[in-house]
Structure formats: structure tokens, C-alpha cells
Amino acid sequence: MKYPRWALAIVLPLALCVTGHASPATLETRGLRISIDRASGDIVSLTAHGVEMLAQPSRQWVVRLTDPASRQSQWLDSGHARATEVSVGAGLIRVRSILQDAGVTVEAVWKQDASGGLTARCSVSAPPKAILESVTCPVLKLRATVDGDRDATRLFMPGGDGFIATHAGMVKNPWAGRSYPGWASMQFMALYGARGGLTVQGRDRQALPKAFEAPYDAGSDMVEMRIVHHLPFVLGRAFATPTALLSACGPSWQSAADIYKPWARRQWWARRKTGDAAPPAWLSTGLLTMGGHLRPFGMGKRPVEADQWPEVVRRLKEAFGASGVLLDLREWEHDGIYTSPFYFPLYPSDEEVKRILASVRPLNARATAMVSGLQWMIERKAYTTDTYNVTAFDGRERFEREGRQVCVIGRDGQPDIAEPYFTWDGAKARMCPAHAFTQAHFPATARRLAEAGFAIFEFDQMNGGQCPPCYSSDHGHEPGPGPWMREAISRFMAATRKAGRAVSREFATSLEDPCEVYLPHLDTYISRAGHT
């Protein structure tokens, strides 16, 4: 039967709320109300400021269990449970599900929070014969058109400085997911309209590996907002998710940020820096950024010839009234742009780079070196135009000889090798951050760059500290995702800054795209808008 549109508008909210025989268990806080079906444990209604946010009943969690021998996985939710029990206490709802075939019990607990939101935690018992690879909680199937107004609907995701997608942007780019620590710079996302909406936030002081995801489904005009916790590849280990907070927010990303900010500023990564930990003062003097290449373009010329740098910097300062200039100097690597990890001797030579940088220093100009992060370049084809010049590189033999043992091993037991994506790109692996080579590589590189006169060491091409998990058993860490990743990256970031500042007190560290947990080791960062 075909129903008129007005009838669907009445029937749908009722369908969300009446899936069991008994009335749903309900929690309500300031502006937020959640209802959970007592039979299935599904979330059947979620309102923010009186607006229904849920598109359809939502399973609260998903667990990924993997057979250690075959490495085949199954994804299970409460629909696979032999039994589900919902109990209600003072200001909380507890949902306990038994996955009999897997030998696992899952308990989700919702509580009223003093901040005015609702907290969610999910505990999974140790699977006796499987690896618990991930736990996804919460899982919220939300209406992608908030309050019936597509034009006013916005999705905020925590990439870089944060990016916003309109409804049209979600349709165009349906995938929205950011791993943390890494591409996600902070622990919150939000979906809102003209009257406000919902923010889902992490409250994880340990900064364990996870992903903030909100993919769009065009068929149902739905956003599935979820936090996926990625776990070590270890047999028979239980896991309890860090607290997640759901809160009603206003009609802007700033409103969601205001909810997150008080908690974030109390964390260890947000402490005020003083003394040697503070960024060098010159970073706050109002700098104008200027790009430049040391290697000739395809036409045979450089944008600025070696002896012209002082005059170009002087005239640029005069034209813009800038007190200083930050040179984004490219093509200093020995084998061409982004060819990592063997950069030295510099191009065209250590002495020439040092002379160029020294020539502009009296004009209050300093240079950034974009160091290619964890990348190990294996092979790259040449790409040349009049105004571009990417040199060919063949490092296959050296990779087999030296790199394979250093680099990230994928879940399949093979090196994680990425194929070229851009014209300047090549086939590359990534150094495992915990490997001894990697830990020594960054401070040694910082020392030589500082000696050449570079003032900023930027960890490039590992946005937000992004790194794929390593499953090697030979690198001194647990296989798969784990806190070891953040700890190892933090160690070499701190060592890099220390090595550079031993050469020059003006030396600073930077990162392509920020991530809050690495702020203690950074003096600055670069980022870009990503709105759709």
C-alpha cells in the first residue's frame, strides 16, 4: 500500500519507539532523551532538543571476532545474542547480551552525566578461542536530514582543524571517517541542523586507537555515527571501551566544541608549555610564508636562483609589511622531493643549502624542511612539466636489503606497501615507529637539518601522526593496533626536538595536520580546510 507523505510523517516516529511489548527504558538529560527496547536492547529513539535524530532502531555495539588460524573474521551485534537483559537503575540503563556460540558476554551501560549528556561504555568478555579485533560502540543510525531541513544540516568531523560537510557534501563524498590518534585531531563529531543536534565525543585519557566514523547511506538518507575501537591482535583478551559522551548541541560546530573543550583542556596533552618546552618566540612574530624549490623545473629554471634569495625576501617583506618570512623550501632531498628516508647529502649540497639559508637570516627569514614522515620510498617514475619536476627513483634493491625489516608489516604478514596516488608519489612502505632504525632516524635527520640552517622540522605525510598498525613480532611491540603506536611516535618526536634544539635554540617541530596528543612535542603545525 502506498501511504501519503503526511501519514508517513506520523507513522515513522511511532515505528521507532514501539518494537517491543513493554515500554522502552528511557534516560533523559538536558536536551537529550534516549529510549532502549527492553526485549532487543536496541536504541529505538534518540531526541535532541525534542527533535528525533534516529533514522531506524540501532544496535548499540558491534564486535569483530577473528579466528587466529585462518584470520577470518565475523562481525556480531546484539541480534546474534542468545539472550539480552535490560535493567534500569537510578540514572542508568544496563544492557547485557550473551553471544553463546562465541562464548562472549557484552554489557553496555548508559548513564546520565553531570555535564548534561549521556555516557556510554561497552565491556566485552575475553573470547576463549578468538581474537577480539575491534569493538564499535556506540552505533547510531541517524537521520542525515536533521529536523527535515537539508539546507541547514551539517556534519562536523575532527579532521585537521575540523571540517564541515553539508547534506550535498555527504551525498558527494559519503565516506567520513578519521582514525585517532592520527587523522582525527580530537575526540568529537557532531550532526546538527537549524535548531541544534547531537555531538558524540570520546573521553579517552589514554588516547587508545580508534576511529570516529559517520558514513552516509543515500538509500535511507542516513548517517551511521560510531566509534570503532581497534585492538591488539592478541588471543583471548577482554576489552572495556573508554567512555563516550552523547550530548545535545546547538546549531554550530562551536557549540559541540564548547562541550568538548573543558574536558580536553584538563588532559595531559593540553598543559601549558613553559621554559624549554615552550615554542621559540620567533614563531609568534607575524610571519609571511613563501614557497620555493631548490631543484630546477622542467623548463630548466628555478623559481628563485640561489643568489636571488636575499633580494626576493627583502622585496616580499616590503610589499606586505611583514616582519619576517618563513620559507617553505622544497627539493632539498638528495634523490628528489619526498624521497625518504635517505636525504643526505642535501641537494645541491650541504654547503650550498647552508649558504642560501644564512644569506636570508639577517632579513629575519627562516626555512621549514618538510620531512617525509614514516615513508620509505621504494620506486618512483619521473614526472616533468615546464613548472614541475619529479625525479625518477629506484630504491628497490635498498628496500629489500635494509627497508623490509624496518617497515610496517600488515595483517597478512607482508610489508604494507602503498602504490602511487599523486604524480609526485611513488610506491612506498612506512617505517614501523617502534623499530630502532626509526627511533634513531628522526633525531639524526633533525641534527643535520639544523646544522644546515633549517629552523622547522615538519613531520610531513603522516597527517596527525597517522600510521598503519604493524603486526610484526620482531619490532618490540604487540602485534596490531595498540597504545605502543602513540608511545613510539611520541618518543621520536621528543627526541627530534631535543636533537634540533641542541644545535639551535630557535629550532622548532611541526606536524602536517594537528593531533591533540602530540601537542607536547610540537611547536607549530600546518593544516588545511576540508569542507564539502
Coordinates of C-alpha atoms in Angstrom, one line a residue:
M1 CA 0.0 0.0 0.0
K2 CA 1.2 3.5 -0.8
Y3 CA 0.8 5.9 2.1
P4 CA 0.5 9.7 1.7
R5 CA 3.6 11.7 2.8
W6 CA 1.7 13.2 5.8
A7 CA 0.8 9.7 7.1
L8 CA 4.5 8.5 6.9
A9 CA 5.5 11.6 9.0
I10 CA 3.2 10.3 11.7
V11 CA 3.9 6.6 11.5
L12 CA 7.7 6.7 11.4
P13 CA 8.3 8.1 14.9
L14 CA 5.9 5.6 16.3
A15 CA 7.7 2.8 14.5
L16 CA 10.9 3.9 16.1
C17 CA 9.5 3.6 19.6
V18 CA 7.4 0.5 19.6
T19 CA 9.5 -2.5 18.7
G20 CA 9.0 -4.5 22.0
H21 CA 5.9 -5.4 24.0
A22 CA 6.9 -3.3 27.1
S23 CA 7.5 0.4 27.1
P24 CA 11.2 1.2 26.3
A25 CA 13.7 2.0 29.1
T26 CA 14.3 5.7 28.9
L27 CA 17.0 8.1 30.1
E28 CA 16.7 11.9 29.8
T29 CA 19.2 14.7 30.5
R30 CA 19.4 18.3 29.5
G31 CA 18.1 18.4 25.9
L32 CA 18.7 14.7 25.2
R33 CA 16.5 11.6 25.6
I34 CA 17.3 8.0 24.7
S35 CA 14.9 5.0 24.6
I36 CA 16.1 1.4 24.6
D37 CA 13.8 -1.5 23.7
R38 CA 13.6 -3.9 26.7
A39 CA 13.5 -7.1 24.6
S40 CA 16.2 -6.5 22.0
G41 CA 18.4 -3.9 23.7
D42 CA 18.2 -1.8 20.6
I43 CA 18.1 2.0 20.7
V44 CA 14.7 2.9 19.4
S45 CA 14.6 6.7 19.9
L46 CA 17.1 9.4 20.4
T47 CA 15.9 13.0 20.6
A48 CA 18.0 16.2 20.9
H49 CA 16.1 19.4 21.7
G50 CA 12.9 17.5 21.1
V51 CA 14.0 16.5 17.5
E52 CA 14.1 12.8 16.7
M53 CA 17.6 12.1 15.5
L54 CA 17.3 8.3 14.9
A55 CA 16.5 7.1 11.4
Q56 CA 15.8 3.5 12.5
P57 CA 16.4 1.2 15.5
S58 CA 20.2 0.9 16.2
R59 CA 22.2 -2.0 17.6
Q60 CA 24.3 -0.5 20.4
W61 CA 27.5 -2.3 19.5
V62 CA 29.4 -4.5 17.0
V63 CA 32.3 -6.8 17.9
R64 CA 34.7 -8.2 15.5
L65 CA 36.0 -11.7 16.4
T66 CA 38.8 -13.4 14.4
D67 CA 39.9 -17.0 14.2
P68 CA 43.7 -16.9 14.9
A69 CA 44.5 -19.7 12.4
S70 CA 42.5 -18.7 9.4
R71 CA 42.3 -14.9 10.3
Q72 CA 38.7 -15.0 9.1
S73 CA 36.5 -12.5 11.0
Q74 CA 32.9 -12.3 11.9
W75 CA 31.1 -9.2 13.0
L76 CA 28.4 -9.8 15.6
D77 CA 25.9 -7.5 17.2
S78 CA 23.1 -8.0 19.8
G79 CA 21.0 -9.6 17.1
H80 CA 23.2 -12.6 17.4
A81 CA 22.7 -12.8 21.2
R82 CA 21.1 -15.9 22.7
A83 CA 19.7 -13.7 25.5
T84 CA 19.5 -10.0 26.2
E85 CA 18.6 -8.5 29.5
V86 CA 17.8 -4.8 30.0
S87 CA 17.9 -3.4 33.6
V88 CA 17.2 0.1 34.8
G89 CA 18.7 1.8 37.8
A90 CA 19.0 5.3 39.2
G91 CA 20.1 7.4 36.2
L92 CA 21.4 4.4 34.2
I93 CA 20.4 1.6 31.8
R94 CA 22.4 -1.6 31.6
V95 CA 22.0 -4.0 28.6
R96 CA 23.6 -7.4 28.9
S97 CA 23.9 -9.7 25.9
I98 CA 25.2 -13.3 25.7
L99 CA 26.8 -14.4 22.4
Q100 CA 26.7 -18.1 23.2
D101 CA 28.4 -19.5 20.1
A102 CA 31.3 -17.1 20.6
G103 CA 31.5 -17.6 24.3
V104 CA 31.3 -13.8 24.8
T105 CA 29.2 -11.6 27.1
V106 CA 28.8 -7.9 26.1
E107 CA 27.5 -5.3 28.6
A108 CA 26.6 -1.8 27.5
V109 CA 25.9 0.8 30.2
W110 CA 24.2 4.2 29.7
K111 CA 24.4 6.8 32.4
Q112 CA 23.3 10.4 33.0
D113 CA 26.3 12.6 33.1
A114 CA 26.8 15.7 35.3
S115 CA 27.6 17.7 32.2
G116 CA 24.0 17.2 30.9
G117 CA 24.8 14.5 28.5
L118 CA 24.7 10.7 28.5
T119 CA 27.7 8.4 28.7
A120 CA 28.1 5.0 27.1
R121 CA 30.5 2.3 27.9
C122 CA 30.7 -1.3 26.5
S123 CA 32.5 -4.2 28.1
V124 CA 33.3 -7.4 26.2
S125 CA 34.5 -10.5 28.0
A126 CA 37.5 -12.4 26.7
P127 CA 36.7 -14.7 23.8
P128 CA 38.1 -18.1 24.6
K129 CA 39.1 -19.1 21.1
A130 CA 39.2 -15.9 19.1
I131 CA 40.9 -12.5 18.8
L132 CA 38.8 -9.5 19.7
E133 CA 39.9 -7.2 16.9
S134 CA 37.5 -4.3 17.4
V135 CA 34.6 -3.1 19.4
T136 CA 32.3 -0.5 17.9
C137 CA 30.2 1.5 20.5
P138 CA 28.1 3.4 20.3
V139 CA 26.4 2.8 16.9
L140 CA 23.8 5.4 16.0
K141 CA 21.7 5.2 12.8
L142 CA 20.9 8.9 12.4
R143 CA 18.7 10.9 10.0
A144 CA 21.0 12.7 7.6
T145 CA 18.4 15.4 7.2
V146 CA 18.1 16.9 10.6
D147 CA 14.7 18.2 11.6
G148 CA 13.5 17.9 7.9
D149 CA 15.8 20.7 6.7
R150 CA 18.5 19.5 4.3
D151 CA 19.8 23.0 3.7
A152 CA 20.6 23.6 7.4
T153 CA 22.0 20.1 8.0
R154 CA 25.8 19.9 8.8
L155 CA 28.1 17.1 9.7
F156 CA 31.3 18.1 11.7
M157 CA 34.2 15.7 11.6
P158 CA 37.5 16.1 13.5
G159 CA 40.0 16.1 10.6
G160 CA 42.8 18.7 10.8
D161 CA 41.3 21.8 12.4
G162 CA 37.9 20.1 11.8
F163 CA 35.8 20.0 8.6
I164 CA 32.2 20.5 7.9
A165 CA 30.0 18.7 5.3
T166 CA 26.7 19.9 4.1
H167 CA 24.0 17.4 3.1
A168 CA 25.0 17.8 -0.5
G169 CA 28.6 17.2 0.6
M170 CA 27.7 14.0 2.3
V171 CA 25.9 12.8 -0.9
K172 CA 29.0 13.6 -3.0
N173 CA 31.5 12.1 -0.5
P174 CA 29.6 9.5 1.5
W175 CA 32.6 8.2 3.5
A176 CA 33.5 10.2 6.6
G177 CA 36.0 8.5 8.9
R178 CA 39.1 9.6 10.8
S179 CA 41.4 7.4 12.9
Y180 CA 42.7 8.6 16.3
P181 CA 45.4 9.4 17.1
G182 CA 46.1 10.4 13.6
W183 CA 43.8 12.0 11.0
A184 CA 41.3 12.7 13.8
S185 CA 42.8 15.6 15.7
M186 CA 40.3 15.5 18.6
Q187 CA 37.7 13.2 20.0
F188 CA 34.4 14.5 18.8
M189 CA 32.0 14.8 15.9
A190 CA 28.5 16.3 15.5
L191 CA 25.4 16.3 13.3
Y192 CA 23.1 19.3 13.6
G193 CA 20.5 21.5 11.9
A194 CA 18.9 24.9 12.4
R195 CA 17.7 24.0 16.0
G196 CA 20.8 22.1 17.0
G197 CA 21.6 18.4 17.1
L198 CA 23.8 15.7 18.5
T199 CA 27.5 15.5 19.3
V200 CA 29.3 12.2 20.0
Q201 CA 32.5 12.6 21.9
G202 CA 35.3 10.5 23.3
R203 CA 36.5 10.8 26.9
D204 CA 39.6 8.6 26.5
R205 CA 42.6 9.9 28.5
Q206 CA 44.8 7.1 27.3
A207 CA 44.2 8.0 23.6
L208 CA 43.8 4.4 22.6
P209 CA 43.5 3.6 18.8
K210 CA 40.0 4.2 17.5
A211 CA 38.2 5.7 14.5
F212 CA 35.4 8.3 14.5
E213 CA 33.1 7.4 11.6
A214 CA 29.9 8.8 10.1
P215 CA 29.4 7.3 6.7
Y216 CA 26.3 8.4 4.7
D217 CA 23.8 6.0 3.1
A218 CA 21.9 7.5 0.3
G219 CA 19.3 4.8 0.1
S220 CA 18.0 5.6 3.6
D221 CA 19.3 9.1 3.8
M222 CA 21.1 8.0 7.0
V223 CA 24.4 8.7 8.7
E224 CA 25.7 5.9 10.9
M225 CA 27.7 7.7 13.6
R226 CA 30.0 5.3 15.5
I227 CA 33.3 5.0 17.4
V228 CA 35.3 1.9 16.4
H229 CA 38.0 0.8 18.9
H230 CA 40.9 -1.1 17.3
L231 CA 42.6 -3.7 19.5
P232 CA 45.9 -5.6 19.6
F233 CA 46.0 -8.9 17.6
V234 CA 46.1 -11.0 20.7
L235 CA 44.1 -14.1 21.5
G236 CA 41.6 -14.2 24.3
R237 CA 41.7 -10.6 25.6
A238 CA 38.8 -8.7 27.1
F239 CA 38.1 -5.0 26.5
A240 CA 36.2 -2.2 28.0
T241 CA 35.7 0.8 25.8
P242 CA 36.6 4.2 27.2
T243 CA 33.7 6.5 28.0
A244 CA 31.8 8.0 25.1
L245 CA 29.6 11.1 25.7
L246 CA 26.4 11.9 23.8
S247 CA 25.1 15.5 24.2
A248 CA 22.6 17.8 22.6
C249 CA 24.5 20.6 20.9
G250 CA 23.5 23.9 19.3
P251 CA 23.3 24.7 15.6
S252 CA 27.1 25.1 15.1
W253 CA 30.3 23.1 15.4
Q254 CA 31.4 25.6 18.0
S255 CA 28.6 24.5 20.3
A256 CA 29.9 20.9 20.2
A257 CA 33.4 22.2 20.7
D258 CA 32.3 24.1 23.8
I259 CA 31.2 20.8 25.3
Y260 CA 34.5 19.1 24.5
K261 CA 36.8 21.9 25.4
P262 CA 36.6 21.8 29.3
W263 CA 37.4 18.1 29.3
A264 CA 40.2 18.4 26.7
R265 CA 41.9 21.3 28.5
R266 CA 42.3 19.2 31.6
Q267 CA 44.2 16.4 29.8
W268 CA 47.9 15.8 29.9
W269 CA 48.4 16.8 26.3
A270 CA 47.0 20.3 26.9
R271 CA 49.3 21.5 29.7
R272 CA 50.7 25.0 29.2
K273 CA 54.3 24.9 28.0
T274 CA 57.0 26.9 29.8
G275 CA 60.8 27.1 29.7
D276 CA 62.5 24.9 27.1
A277 CA 59.2 23.2 26.3
A278 CA 57.7 26.5 25.0
P279 CA 57.8 27.3 21.3
P280 CA 60.6 29.6 20.2
A281 CA 59.5 33.3 20.4
W282 CA 60.1 33.9 16.7
L283 CA 57.1 31.8 15.7
S284 CA 54.8 34.5 17.1
T285 CA 56.3 37.4 15.3
G286 CA 53.9 37.6 12.3
L287 CA 55.5 35.6 9.5
L288 CA 54.7 35.6 5.8
T289 CA 55.1 32.2 4.1
M290 CA 56.9 31.9 0.8
G291 CA 57.4 28.7 -1.2
G292 CA 60.4 27.8 -3.2
H293 CA 62.3 25.0 -4.9
L294 CA 66.0 24.3 -5.0
R295 CA 65.8 21.9 -8.0
P296 CA 65.1 23.3 -11.4
F297 CA 61.7 22.9 -13.0
G298 CA 61.2 21.1 -16.3
M299 CA 61.9 24.3 -18.2
G300 CA 65.4 24.3 -16.7
K301 CA 64.9 27.2 -14.3
R302 CA 64.3 27.6 -10.6
P303 CA 61.6 29.9 -9.2
V304 CA 64.4 31.7 -7.3
E305 CA 68.0 31.3 -8.2
A306 CA 70.5 30.7 -5.4
D307 CA 71.9 34.2 -5.3
Q308 CA 68.5 35.9 -5.6
W309 CA 67.0 34.8 -2.3
P310 CA 68.0 37.8 -0.2
E311 CA 66.6 40.3 -2.7
V312 CA 63.3 38.4 -3.2
V313 CA 62.8 38.1 0.6
R314 CA 63.5 41.8 1.1
R315 CA 61.1 42.9 -1.6
L316 CA 58.4 40.5 -0.3
K317 CA 58.7 41.9 3.2
E318 CA 58.4 45.4 1.9
A319 CA 55.4 44.6 -0.3
F320 CA 53.4 43.0 2.6
G321 CA 54.8 44.9 5.6
A322 CA 55.9 41.6 7.1
S323 CA 58.3 41.4 10.0
G324 CA 59.7 38.1 8.9
V325 CA 59.4 35.3 6.3
L326 CA 59.0 31.6 6.6
L327 CA 60.5 29.8 3.6
D328 CA 58.6 26.6 2.6
L329 CA 61.7 25.3 0.9
R330 CA 61.2 22.1 -1.3
E331 CA 63.5 19.8 -3.2
W332 CA 66.4 19.7 -0.7
E333 CA 66.3 15.9 -0.6
H334 CA 69.3 14.2 -2.2
D335 CA 67.2 12.0 -4.5
G336 CA 64.3 14.3 -5.2
I337 CA 61.2 15.6 -3.4
Y338 CA 59.8 13.4 -0.6
T339 CA 62.4 10.7 -1.2
S340 CA 62.7 9.2 2.2
P341 CA 64.4 8.1 4.5
F342 CA 67.9 8.8 3.0
Y343 CA 68.1 12.6 2.5
F344 CA 71.8 13.3 2.6
P345 CA 73.9 14.9 1.3
L346 CA 71.4 17.7 0.6
Y347 CA 70.6 19.0 -2.9
P348 CA 72.5 20.7 -4.4
S349 CA 75.0 20.2 -1.5
D350 CA 75.1 20.7 2.3
E351 CA 77.3 23.8 1.8
E352 CA 75.0 25.4 -0.8
V353 CA 71.9 25.0 1.3
K354 CA 73.7 26.3 4.3
R355 CA 74.9 29.3 2.3
I356 CA 71.3 30.1 1.0
L357 CA 69.7 29.9 4.4
A358 CA 72.5 32.0 6.0
S359 CA 72.1 34.7 3.3
V360 CA 68.4 35.4 4.3
R361 CA 68.8 35.0 8.0
P362 CA 69.7 38.8 8.5
L363 CA 66.3 39.6 6.9
N364 CA 64.5 37.6 9.6
A365 CA 63.8 34.7 7.2
R366 CA 63.9 31.1 8.3
A367 CA 63.1 27.8 6.5
T368 CA 61.0 24.8 7.0
A369 CA 62.1 21.3 6.0
M370 CA 59.2 19.0 5.2
V371 CA 60.5 15.6 6.2
S372 CA 58.5 12.7 4.7
G373 CA 57.5 11.2 8.0
L374 CA 57.5 7.4 8.2
Q375 CA 57.6 6.9 4.4
W376 CA 60.2 4.6 2.9
M377 CA 60.3 5.4 -0.8
I378 CA 60.8 2.2 -2.9
E379 CA 60.3 3.4 -6.5
R380 CA 59.0 6.4 -8.4
K381 CA 58.6 7.4 -12.0
A382 CA 59.7 10.7 -13.3
Y383 CA 57.0 13.3 -13.9
T384 CA 58.1 16.6 -15.6
T385 CA 56.3 19.7 -16.9
D386 CA 57.6 23.2 -17.6
T387 CA 56.8 24.1 -14.0
Y388 CA 57.2 20.8 -12.3
N389 CA 60.0 18.2 -12.0
V390 CA 59.7 15.0 -10.1
T391 CA 62.8 12.9 -10.4
A392 CA 62.8 9.2 -11.0
F393 CA 63.9 7.0 -8.2
D394 CA 64.7 3.3 -8.0
G395 CA 65.3 2.1 -4.4
R396 CA 64.0 -1.4 -4.8
E397 CA 67.3 -3.1 -4.0
R398 CA 68.0 -1.0 -0.9
F399 CA 64.4 -1.6 0.3
E400 CA 64.9 -5.4 0.1
R401 CA 68.3 -5.1 1.7
E402 CA 67.5 -2.6 4.5
G403 CA 63.9 -1.5 4.5
R404 CA 61.8 -4.6 4.6
Q405 CA 62.9 -5.5 8.1
V406 CA 62.2 -1.9 9.3
C407 CA 58.8 -1.3 7.8
V408 CA 55.2 -1.9 8.9
I409 CA 54.0 -5.5 8.5
G410 CA 50.3 -5.7 7.5
R411 CA 47.7 -8.1 8.9
D412 CA 48.6 -10.6 6.1
G413 CA 52.2 -10.8 7.3
Q414 CA 53.6 -8.9 4.4
P415 CA 55.1 -5.3 4.2
D416 CA 52.3 -2.7 3.9
I417 CA 53.2 -1.2 0.6
A418 CA 51.1 1.7 -0.9
E419 CA 51.0 2.3 -4.6
P420 CA 51.4 5.8 -6.1
Y421 CA 48.5 8.2 -5.6
F422 CA 49.8 11.5 -6.9
T423 CA 52.0 12.5 -9.8
W424 CA 54.8 13.2 -7.3
D425 CA 54.3 10.0 -5.5
G426 CA 55.8 6.5 -5.7
A427 CA 55.5 3.0 -4.3
K428 CA 56.3 3.3 -0.6
A429 CA 56.2 1.5 2.7
R430 CA 56.2 3.0 6.1
M431 CA 58.7 2.6 8.8
C432 CA 57.4 1.0 12.0
P433 CA 57.5 3.8 14.6
A434 CA 58.8 1.3 17.3
H435 CA 61.7 0.0 15.3
A436 CA 65.2 1.0 16.5
F437 CA 66.0 2.4 13.0
T438 CA 63.0 4.7 13.0
Q439 CA 63.8 5.9 16.5
A440 CA 67.3 6.8 15.5
H441 CA 66.4 8.2 12.1
F442 CA 64.4 11.2 13.1
P443 CA 66.8 12.8 15.6
A444 CA 69.8 12.2 13.3
T445 CA 67.9 13.9 10.5
A446 CA 66.9 16.8 12.7
R447 CA 70.5 17.3 13.7
R448 CA 71.8 17.6 10.2
L449 CA 69.0 19.8 9.0
A450 CA 69.5 22.1 12.0
E451 CA 73.2 22.3 11.1
A452 CA 72.3 23.3 7.6
G453 CA 70.2 26.1 8.9
F454 CA 66.6 24.9 8.8
A455 CA 64.6 26.3 11.6
I456 CA 61.5 24.0 11.4
F457 CA 61.4 20.2 11.2
E458 CA 57.9 19.3 9.9
F459 CA 56.7 15.7 10.2
D460 CA 55.1 15.6 6.8
Q461 CA 52.9 12.9 5.1
M462 CA 52.0 11.3 8.4
N463 CA 49.0 13.6 9.0
G464 CA 48.2 13.9 12.6
G465 CA 50.7 11.2 13.4
Q466 CA 48.9 8.7 11.2
C467 CA 50.5 5.3 10.8
P468 CA 49.0 1.9 9.8
P469 CA 49.2 -0.7 12.5
C470 CA 52.2 -3.1 12.4
Y471 CA 51.6 -6.8 13.0
S472 CA 55.3 -7.7 13.2
S473 CA 56.5 -9.8 16.2
D474 CA 60.1 -8.6 15.7
H475 CA 59.8 -4.9 16.3
G476 CA 59.4 -4.9 20.1
H477 CA 55.7 -4.2 20.3
E478 CA 52.4 -6.1 20.5
P479 CA 51.1 -7.1 17.1
G480 CA 48.3 -4.9 15.7
P481 CA 46.9 -1.6 16.9
G482 CA 47.7 -0.5 20.4
P483 CA 49.0 2.3 22.7
W484 CA 52.5 1.4 21.6
M485 CA 51.9 3.3 18.4
R486 CA 51.3 6.7 20.1
E487 CA 54.1 6.0 22.6
A488 CA 56.6 5.2 19.9
I489 CA 55.7 8.3 17.8
S490 CA 55.8 10.5 20.9
R491 CA 59.3 9.2 21.7
F492 CA 60.8 10.0 18.4
M493 CA 59.0 13.4 18.2
A494 CA 60.5 14.3 21.6
A495 CA 64.0 13.1 20.5
T496 CA 63.8 15.0 17.3
R497 CA 63.0 18.3 19.0
K498 CA 65.8 17.7 21.5
A499 CA 68.3 16.9 18.8
G500 CA 67.5 20.0 16.8
R501 CA 67.5 22.3 19.8
A502 CA 70.9 21.0 20.8
V503 CA 72.2 22.7 17.6
S504 CA 70.0 25.8 17.7
R505 CA 67.6 27.2 20.4
E506 CA 65.5 28.6 17.5
F507 CA 64.7 25.1 16.2
A508 CA 61.1 24.0 16.2
T509 CA 59.0 21.0 15.3
S510 CA 55.8 20.9 13.3
L511 CA 53.3 18.3 12.0
E512 CA 51.1 18.1 8.9
D513 CA 47.6 18.3 10.5
P514 CA 47.4 18.5 14.2
C515 CA 46.5 15.8 16.7
E516 CA 46.0 16.8 20.3
V517 CA 48.0 14.0 21.8
Y518 CA 51.2 15.1 20.1
L519 CA 51.0 18.8 21.1
P520 CA 53.5 18.4 23.9
H521 CA 56.2 17.6 21.3
L522 CA 55.2 20.3 18.7
D523 CA 55.9 24.0 18.4
T524 CA 53.5 24.6 15.5
Y525 CA 51.5 22.7 12.8
I526 CA 50.1 23.1 9.4
S527 CA 46.6 22.3 8.3
R528 CA 44.1 22.9 5.5
A529 CA 40.3 23.2 5.2
G530 CA 38.4 20.2 4.1
H531 CA 34.8 21.4 3.8
T532 CA 32.3 19.8 1.4

